[in-house]
Amino acid sequence: MVKRVRLHIKGRVQGVGFRPFIYNLATKERLAGFVLNDPLGVSVELEGDSSRIKSFVKKLRDNLPPPLNIEAIEKRPITAKNETVFSIRKSVRGRDKFVFIAPDLALCRRCLDELLNRNDRRFSYPFINCTHCGPRYSVIFDIPYDRAKTTMKEFTMCKQCKTEYSDFRSRRFHAQPSACFTCGPQVSLLEGKEKFSSRGKGCLESAKLVFMGAAERIGQGGILAVKGIGGYHLCCDAKNKETVSLLRRRKKRPSKPFALMVDAIETINDICYINNKEREVLTGPARPIVLLKIKRRLSWMDNVAPGQKFLGAMLCYTPVHHLLFSHIKKRQNKPILVMTSANLKDNPLVKDERELAKIRKYADAFLVNNRKIFVRCDDSVTRVYKNKEYVLRKARGYVPDFFEFKTDKSILACGAELKAAFSIVKNGFLITSQYLGDLKSYANYRFFIKTLEHFKEVFHFEPDLVAYDSHPAYLSSQYALSLKGKKKIAVQHHHAHAASCMLENGLNEKVIAVVFDGIGFGPDRAVWGGEFFICDRKEFKRAGFFDYFAMIGKDKAVKEPRRVAFYILHELYRERVKDADMEFMRNFSKEEIVLFKMMIKNKSFVYTSSVGRLFDAVASLLNIRHYNTYEGEAAVNLEMAALDKQEKEKKAYAFDIVNKNKRYRIKWQPLFGEIIDDVLRKKEKGRIAFKFHYTLSAIIKEMCQLLRRDCGLNKVVFSGGVFQNWLLLNMAAKEVRKAGFDLYTHSRFPPNDGCISLGQAAGADAVCKG
Ligand code: ZN
Ligand code: ZN
Ligand code: FE
């Protein structure tokens, strides 16, 4: 029976070769109709035998090549038009020209085959790509998405490339960045004053020399700067201890783990556990850094990721990486490279040759190329939790991500400050920027402004509502407040955390929110971060929190966990504090003890309920870490110590929950009293650390049960930077689920401040809806 249907498809379906895919599928099924891009996705009309239409839809779902991704297909029958051919029609633009831009995509399998095939005309060409792969977001400076609006506009396609580009049967049909040795960008190697480029005739040979030279530097223990998709990396042989130490010294990065890159998943499989989902994420088109559990501890790992139980690893994602590896492999088996963003401290990563001076001291040689990067973008970081992704840093390959958000407003949500990212909401979609770093540095703040201007440009966006953090000193808040003539709504930081997790999980009702975080501004001017809310998207009630303790010297305590530990010990021991027979006390000079005591007396501190700071305090009391060289270092060290000593028989430290003015306060005093007793008894650090993690899980469960009893709610959301802690996330989730709650966690957006803009948008929108 001949029928006609209209399909509307949402997902990653624009700028990635979806229309030719549909065309080929429809032609194979002998269906008539058309396909076109519309403002909300892709529309398809199909006319033909109903069984063939069915088979089309099935194949569409089952045979979809990456990076295509379908989120929803709406299907409805319409009247037949007696059409006989299938065609690709011109895009329909919405009134205000909303266009989907694809994220940057890793080199696909078929392009990799061509790259390595001596008989292919793009054999060894470092910029090979097709409609399914290659740069997108990072090279597009305006819309509509075609070559003239990308940084590829400087390169005029040769005749052969042009033919492929115009042929719908070709894999490069409308592949805007498509190029070859004859017409496209080229690589060069810079070393000292020398520059060696692959240009003109014989560029295949000269490109080979460039890569040979680069591989040689790495083989000799050098540090190489390599231009990737979103910016430069610094790379070196991960197994060469001296070089990795040198890189740490040059970057002034004593202990923060480095990410690794390999060219084959087997190489990672030798050293880390990889389950099916992790394999899928590692090899997927986004190619993020995936945190994987170490299987075999090797001595070189002590330099790459000191004290870690997990390694961050990624697979090659550009042809440049693949070619570099193929040359390194001529000298060594299964190479593993450190791949770390090339940036000055508190600066965005370096993206073009003009900026190379900034990192000249870091690298011995530079593998550069003349394809410009328009938008810089760091690597994304993710892991797998319960067979789903648990994104920790959303950037390359994940941005832009079009998240459905039903509202008629255009919203700008400015985000937080430390792990900055903003979101825009338009035409029923929320789009979050890439990770932008700490805005307190001027360079990062400019990166924020530039990226926002870029979003306004390409998405034709102008907000009518601006949402921001209620912390008045955040630069993102100050930016929001500086905008004239817009409706503005402040959203409390931890409410934004909760609302973002709700939005992500499609919850629009009252829930119990557990927000364990580093720092965030509370309306009472204390630093919040150990919060239990009863909330919906619009408003929250602070139903419980950790009894306040103090950050001596305010912000300084974030960098110095020992200050919080000192306060806690002082609260429990008072005048006896200087006599406490603890290794911990040896950290303080006599003068410091006097000074800190005075600061407590004079209230030179800020009160806090932050669980992040409680982690710091325990790490310091256990003499594990007293100063953070990177955000969350002490907490990570404590988690690693605990992972070493996981116990089956779980026992919690004593804790006390008191109900004061209809709010629960979690008393940390009994908990720390017992921890300090254990320290004095010289109990193993790992065991104390583990018991502390378990106690927090027990507190979460207990609090959720109390709140369920009071309010009858059964849905729980987890958010906040502390939920990056793997052990706590797993233990707390288990406890809460065991107690019969429906638990919702982050997945597509990070639990840390990378999710704040999302929650601000949800919160402000809900306030407007009333
Ligand atoms: Zn490809
Ligand atoms: Zn060409
Ligand atoms: Fe936060």
GROMACS .gro file of C-alpha atoms in nm, residues 329-642:
model
  314
  329LYS     CA    1   5.579   0.388   1.628
  330LYS     CA    2   5.875   0.341   1.399
  331ARG     CA    3   6.091   0.386   1.708
  332GLN     CA    4   5.883   0.244   1.990
  333ASN     CA    5   5.610  -0.004   2.056
  334LYS     CA    6   5.269   0.106   2.184
  335PRO     CA    7   5.362   0.469   2.249
  336ILE     CA    8   5.180   0.668   2.514
  337LEU     CA    9   5.203   1.045   2.511
  338VAL     CA   10   5.124   1.299   2.777
  339MET     CA   11   4.883   1.549   2.614
  340THR     CA   12   4.817   1.857   2.817
  341SER     CA   13   4.668   2.190   2.717
  342ALA     CA   14   4.929   2.443   2.619
  343ASN     CA   15   4.847   2.746   2.826
  344LEU     CA   16   4.999   2.981   3.077
  345LYS     CA   17   4.861   2.938   3.425
  346ASP     CA   18   4.508   3.084   3.446
  347ASN     CA   19   4.504   3.155   3.076
  348PRO     CA   20   4.301   2.992   2.803
  349LEU     CA   21   4.485   2.747   2.585
  350VAL     CA   22   4.699   2.886   2.306
  351LYS     CA   23   4.528   2.858   1.968
  352ASP     CA   24   4.735   3.027   1.703
  353GLU     CA   25   5.085   3.099   1.590
  354ARG     CA   26   5.068   3.461   1.709
  355GLU     CA   27   5.036   3.332   2.064
  356LEU     CA   28   5.321   3.082   2.047
  357ALA     CA   29   5.554   3.322   2.223
  358LYS     CA   30   5.355   3.255   2.540
  359ILE     CA   31   5.452   2.890   2.543
  360ARG     CA   32   5.795   2.919   2.384
  361LYS     CA   33   5.962   2.825   2.711
  362TYR     CA   34   5.749   2.514   2.752
  363ALA     CA   35   5.825   2.335   2.428
  364ASP     CA   36   6.138   2.236   2.240
  365ALA     CA   37   5.968   2.224   1.901
  366PHE     CA   38   5.634   2.323   1.752
  367LEU     CA   39   5.423   2.119   1.513
  368VAL     CA   40   5.210   2.396   1.365
  369ASN     CA   41   4.977   2.433   1.069
  370ASN     CA   42   4.800   2.709   0.882
  371ARG     CA   43   4.441   2.603   0.938
  372LYS     CA   44   4.315   2.871   1.174
  373ILE     CA   45   4.120   2.792   1.488
  374PHE     CA   46   3.841   3.041   1.539
  375VAL     CA   47   3.704   2.919   1.872
  376ARG     CA   48   3.938   2.768   2.128
  377CYS     CA   49   3.815   2.461   2.302
  378ASP     CA   50   3.982   2.239   2.562
  379ASP     CA   51   3.952   1.864   2.570
  380SER     CA   52   3.644   1.729   2.740
  381VAL     CA   53   3.672   1.505   3.045
  382THR     CA   54   3.423   1.234   3.126
  383ARG     CA   55   3.380   0.898   3.294
  384VAL     CA   56   3.120   0.626   3.297
  385TYR     CA   57   2.878   0.587   3.585
  386LYS     CA   58   2.607   0.320   3.580
  387ASN     CA   59   2.655   0.264   3.208
  388LYS     CA   60   2.600   0.631   3.130
  389GLU     CA   61   2.841   0.913   3.077
  390TYR     CA   62   2.921   1.132   3.375
  391VAL     CA   63   3.072   1.440   3.213
  392LEU     CA   64   3.319   1.636   3.425
  393ARG     CA   65   3.434   1.896   3.176
  394LYS     CA   66   3.222   1.978   2.878
  395ALA     CA   67   3.422   2.118   2.587
  396ARG     CA   68   3.558   1.983   2.257
  397GLY     CA   69   3.330   1.728   2.092
  398TYR     CA   70   3.042   1.807   2.329
  399VAL     CA   71   2.987   2.172   2.250
  400PRO     CA   72   2.757   2.298   2.116
  401ASP     CA   73   2.500   2.060   2.256
  402PHE     CA   74   2.136   2.144   2.188
  403PHE     CA   75   1.938   2.055   2.496
  404GLU     CA   76   1.562   2.082   2.472
  405PHE     CA   77   1.423   2.344   2.708
  406LYS     CA   78   1.060   2.440   2.673
  407THR     CA   79   1.017   2.814   2.712
  408ASP     CA   80   0.924   3.107   2.493
  409LYS     CA   81   1.199   3.324   2.636
  410SER     CA   82   1.551   3.402   2.524
  411ILE     CA   83   1.767   3.358   2.829
  412LEU     CA   84   2.131   3.426   2.898
  413ALA     CA   85   2.259   3.242   3.205
  414CYS     CA   86   2.602   3.368   3.303
  415GLY     CA   87   2.724   3.074   3.510
  416ALA     CA   88   2.961   3.070   3.805
  417GLU     CA   89   3.322   3.178   3.823
  418LEU     CA   90   3.568   2.899   3.884
  419LYS     CA   91   3.464   2.648   3.619
  420ALA     CA   92   3.296   2.907   3.408
  421ALA     CA   93   3.051   2.829   3.130
  422PHE     CA   94   2.744   3.022   3.023
  423SER     CA   95   2.426   2.903   2.856
  424ILE     CA   96   2.188   3.061   2.613
  425VAL     CA   97   1.828   2.954   2.567
  426LYS     CA   98   1.657   3.020   2.238
  427ASN     CA   99   1.382   2.861   2.029
  428GLY     CA  100   1.327   2.596   2.293
  429PHE     CA  101   1.689   2.485   2.315
  430LEU     CA  102   1.956   2.544   2.574
  431ILE     CA  103   2.311   2.566   2.447
  432THR     CA  104   2.600   2.571   2.692
  433SER     CA  105   2.938   2.718   2.608
  434GLN     CA  106   3.254   2.516   2.642
  435TYR     CA  107   3.448   2.516   2.969
  436LEU     CA  108   3.605   2.861   3.005
  437GLY     CA  109   3.826   2.826   3.311
  438ASP     CA  110   3.854   3.056   3.611
  439LEU     CA  111   3.716   3.400   3.529
  440LYS     CA  112   3.925   3.571   3.795
  441SER     CA  113   4.205   3.584   3.543
  442TYR     CA  114   4.162   3.865   3.295
  443ALA     CA  115   4.259   3.645   3.001
  444ASN     CA  116   3.988   3.394   3.087
  445TYR     CA  117   3.734   3.669   3.140
  446ARG     CA  118   3.809   3.792   2.788
  447PHE     CA  119   3.765   3.437   2.664
  448PHE     CA  120   3.421   3.438   2.832
  449ILE     CA  121   3.323   3.766   2.667
  450LYS     CA  122   3.454   3.663   2.325
  451THR     CA  123   3.278   3.328   2.335
  452LEU     CA  124   2.955   3.495   2.438
  453GLU     CA  125   2.985   3.745   2.153
  454HIS     CA  126   3.045   3.454   1.921
  455PHE     CA  127   2.731   3.275   2.044
  456LYS     CA  128   2.528   3.591   1.994
  457GLU     CA  129   2.657   3.612   1.640
  458VAL     CA  130   2.615   3.256   1.522
  459PHE     CA  131   2.289   3.185   1.702
  460HIS     CA  132   2.146   3.532   1.635
  461PHE     CA  133   2.091   3.559   2.003
  462GLU     CA  134   1.987   3.853   2.214
  463PRO     CA  135   1.855   3.779   2.564
  464ASP     CA  136   1.538   3.919   2.711
  465LEU     CA  137   1.614   3.759   3.045
  466VAL     CA  138   1.951   3.738   3.219
  467ALA     CA  139   2.017   3.490   3.500
  468TYR     CA  140   2.324   3.505   3.721
  469ASP     CA  141   2.474   3.383   4.047
  470SER     CA  142   2.369   3.570   4.358
  471HIS     CA  143   2.737   3.610   4.449
  472PRO     CA  144   2.780   3.983   4.379
  473ALA     CA  145   3.158   3.956   4.331
  474TYR     CA  146   3.158   3.685   4.065
  475LEU     CA  147   3.275   3.841   3.742
  476SER     CA  148   2.998   3.656   3.560
  477SER     CA  149   2.747   3.828   3.794
  478GLN     CA  150   2.907   4.164   3.741
  479TYR     CA  151   2.886   4.110   3.369
  480ALA     CA  152   2.515   4.030   3.403
  481LEU     CA  153   2.454   4.338   3.614
  482SER     CA  154   2.631   4.559   3.362
  483LEU     CA  155   2.380   4.470   3.089
  484LYS     CA  156   2.131   4.749   3.039
  485GLY     CA  157   1.761   4.717   2.975
  486LYS     CA  158   1.728   4.346   3.049
  487LYS     CA  159   1.523   4.168   3.305
  488LYS     CA  160   1.766   4.012   3.553
  489ILE     CA  161   1.719   3.734   3.802
  490ALA     CA  162   1.977   3.614   4.054
  491VAL     CA  163   1.980   3.246   4.139
  492GLN     CA  164   2.146   3.114   4.451
  493HIS     CA  165   2.446   2.899   4.364
  494HIS     CA  166   2.333   2.570   4.519
  495HIS     CA  167   1.977   2.615   4.405
  496ALA     CA  168   2.123   2.645   4.056
  497HIS     CA  169   2.311   2.319   4.115
  498ALA     CA  170   1.988   2.146   4.216
  499ALA     CA  171   1.783   2.302   3.936
  500SER     CA  172   2.040   2.198   3.675
  501CYS     CA  173   2.022   1.837   3.784
  502MET     CA  174   1.641   1.862   3.774
  503LEU     CA  175   1.642   2.016   3.428
  504GLU     CA  176   1.882   1.754   3.302
  505ASN     CA  177   1.655   1.479   3.429
  506GLY     CA  178   1.332   1.643   3.319
  507LEU     CA  179   1.207   1.694   3.676
  508ASN     CA  180   0.967   1.981   3.732
  509GLU     CA  181   0.827   1.922   4.078
  510LYS     CA  182   0.940   1.932   4.439
  511VAL     CA  183   1.241   1.715   4.521
  512ILE     CA  184   1.500   1.659   4.790
  513ALA     CA  185   1.829   1.808   4.666
  514VAL     CA  186   2.164   1.709   4.811
  515VAL     CA  187   2.419   1.970   4.710
  516PHE     CA  188   2.770   1.903   4.835
  517ASP     CA  189   3.005   2.161   4.694
  518GLY     CA  190   3.322   2.360   4.732
  519ILE     CA  191   3.208   2.715   4.783
  520GLY     CA  192   2.900   2.918   4.697
  521PHE     CA  193   2.743   3.236   4.823
  522GLY     CA  194   2.463   3.198   5.076
  523PRO     CA  195   2.202   3.469   5.142
  524ASP     CA  196   2.327   3.489   5.504
  525ARG     CA  197   2.673   3.575   5.363
  526ALA     CA  198   2.818   3.245   5.481
  527VAL     CA  199   2.986   3.011   5.235
  528TRP     CA  200   2.738   2.733   5.167
  529GLY     CA  201   2.820   2.392   5.031
  530GLY     CA  202   2.675   2.117   5.250
  531GLU     CA  203   2.309   2.167   5.170
  532PHE     CA  204   1.987   1.972   5.178
  533PHE     CA  205   1.709   2.156   4.999
  534ILE     CA  206   1.343   2.092   4.948
  535CYS     CA  207   1.307   2.264   4.616
  536ASP     CA  208   1.158   2.287   4.275
  537ARG     CA  209   1.305   2.485   3.989
  538LYS     CA  210   1.154   2.808   4.115
  539GLU     CA  211   1.239   2.817   4.482
  540PHE     CA  212   1.416   2.633   4.757
  541LYS     CA  213   1.389   2.581   5.127
  542ARG     CA  214   1.712   2.514   5.311
  543ALA     CA  215   1.593   2.209   5.501
  544GLY     CA  216   1.928   2.103   5.640
  545PHE     CA  217   2.297   2.183   5.633
  546PHE     CA  218   2.625   2.118   5.808
  547ASP     CA  219   2.668   2.316   6.124
  548TYR     CA  220   2.891   2.612   6.045
  549PHE     CA  221   3.265   2.601   6.089
  550ALA     CA  222   3.516   2.859   5.980
  551MET     CA  223   3.757   2.928   5.698
  552ILE     CA  224   4.034   3.117   5.876
  553GLY     CA  225   4.153   3.403   5.656
  554LYS     CA  226   3.849   3.348   5.429
  555ASP     CA  227   3.951   3.265   5.070
  556LYS     CA  228   4.302   3.173   5.183
  557ALA     CA  229   4.156   2.864   5.346
  558VAL     CA  230   4.059   2.727   5.004
  559LYS     CA  231   4.426   2.702   4.911
  560GLU     CA  232   4.526   2.593   5.263
  561PRO     CA  233   4.322   2.302   5.396
  562ARG     CA  234   4.521   2.322   5.721
  563ARG     CA  235   4.338   2.643   5.816
  564VAL     CA  236   4.002   2.468   5.828
  565ALA     CA  237   4.156   2.174   6.010
  566PHE     CA  238   4.307   2.411   6.263
  567TYR     CA  239   3.970   2.571   6.331
  568ILE     CA  240   3.803   2.235   6.382
  569LEU     CA  241   4.076   2.109   6.611
  570HIS     CA  242   4.061   2.435   6.802
  571GLU     CA  243   3.685   2.410   6.844
  572LEU     CA  244   3.720   2.062   6.988
  573TYR     CA  245   4.037   2.115   7.195
  574ARG     CA  246   4.033   2.486   7.272
  575GLU     CA  247   4.340   2.574   7.478
  576ARG     CA  248   4.478   2.224   7.457
  577VAL     CA  249   4.518   2.260   7.082
  578LYS     CA  250   4.891   2.330   7.094
  579ASP     CA  251   4.947   2.018   7.301
  580ALA     CA  252   4.760   1.789   7.065
  581ASP     CA  253   5.004   1.511   6.990
  582MET     CA  254   4.944   1.503   6.620
  583GLU     CA  255   5.176   1.508   6.323
  584PHE     CA  256   4.937   1.764   6.187
  585MET     CA  257   5.037   2.023   6.448
  586ARG     CA  258   5.396   2.018   6.324
  587ASN     CA  259   5.273   2.220   6.030
  588PHE     CA  260   5.238   2.530   6.233
  589SER     CA  261   5.510   2.744   6.376
  590LYS     CA  262   5.455   2.881   6.727
  591GLU     CA  263   5.380   3.217   6.572
  592GLU     CA  264   5.124   3.070   6.339
  593ILE     CA  265   4.945   2.900   6.626
  594VAL     CA  266   4.920   3.231   6.805
  595LEU     CA  267   4.814   3.408   6.488
  596PHE     CA  268   4.544   3.159   6.392
  597LYS     CA  269   4.405   3.157   6.745
  598MET     CA  270   4.386   3.530   6.735
  599MET     CA  271   4.216   3.524   6.398
  600ILE     CA  272   3.955   3.291   6.544
  601LYS     CA  273   3.906   3.522   6.839
  602ASN     CA  274   3.872   3.827   6.616
  603LYS     CA  275   3.650   3.645   6.374
  604SER     CA  276   3.886   3.696   6.082
  605PHE     CA  277   3.709   3.421   5.901
  606VAL     CA  278   3.396   3.334   5.716
  607TYR     CA  279   3.149   3.071   5.830
  608THR     CA  280   3.084   2.781   5.603
  609SER     CA  281   2.886   2.461   5.568
  610SER     CA  282   3.093   2.340   5.271
  611VAL     CA  283   3.151   1.966   5.247
  612GLY     CA  284   3.444   2.038   5.015
  613ARG     CA  285   3.610   2.213   5.308
  614LEU     CA  286   3.533   1.919   5.538
  615PHE     CA  287   3.725   1.698   5.296
  616ASP     CA  288   4.012   1.945   5.314
  617ALA     CA  289   4.004   1.938   5.692
  618VAL     CA  290   4.021   1.559   5.710
  619ALA     CA  291   4.301   1.543   5.452
  620SER     CA  292   4.501   1.792   5.655
  621LEU     CA  293   4.434   1.633   5.994
  622LEU     CA  294   4.554   1.302   5.847
  623ASN     CA  295   4.868   1.482   5.736
  624ILE     CA  296   4.791   1.395   5.376
  625ARG     CA  297   4.781   1.746   5.234
  626HIS     CA  298   4.792   2.092   5.385
  627TYR     CA  299   4.816   2.307   5.072
  628ASN     CA  300   4.626   2.266   4.745
  629THR     CA  301   4.830   2.315   4.430
  630TYR     CA  302   4.513   2.269   4.223
  631GLU     CA  303   4.144   2.287   4.302
  632GLY     CA  304   4.026   1.994   4.508
  633GLU     CA  305   4.369   1.836   4.543
  634ALA     CA  306   4.340   1.751   4.913
  635ALA     CA  307   3.997   1.598   4.859
  636VAL     CA  308   4.127   1.389   4.568
  637ASN     CA  309   4.420   1.269   4.779
  638LEU     CA  310   4.182   1.172   5.057
  639GLU     CA  311   3.960   0.982   4.816
  640MET     CA  312   4.259   0.793   4.676
  641ALA     CA  313   4.371   0.699   5.028
  642ALA     CA  314   4.019   0.574   5.101
   0.00000   0.00000   0.00000
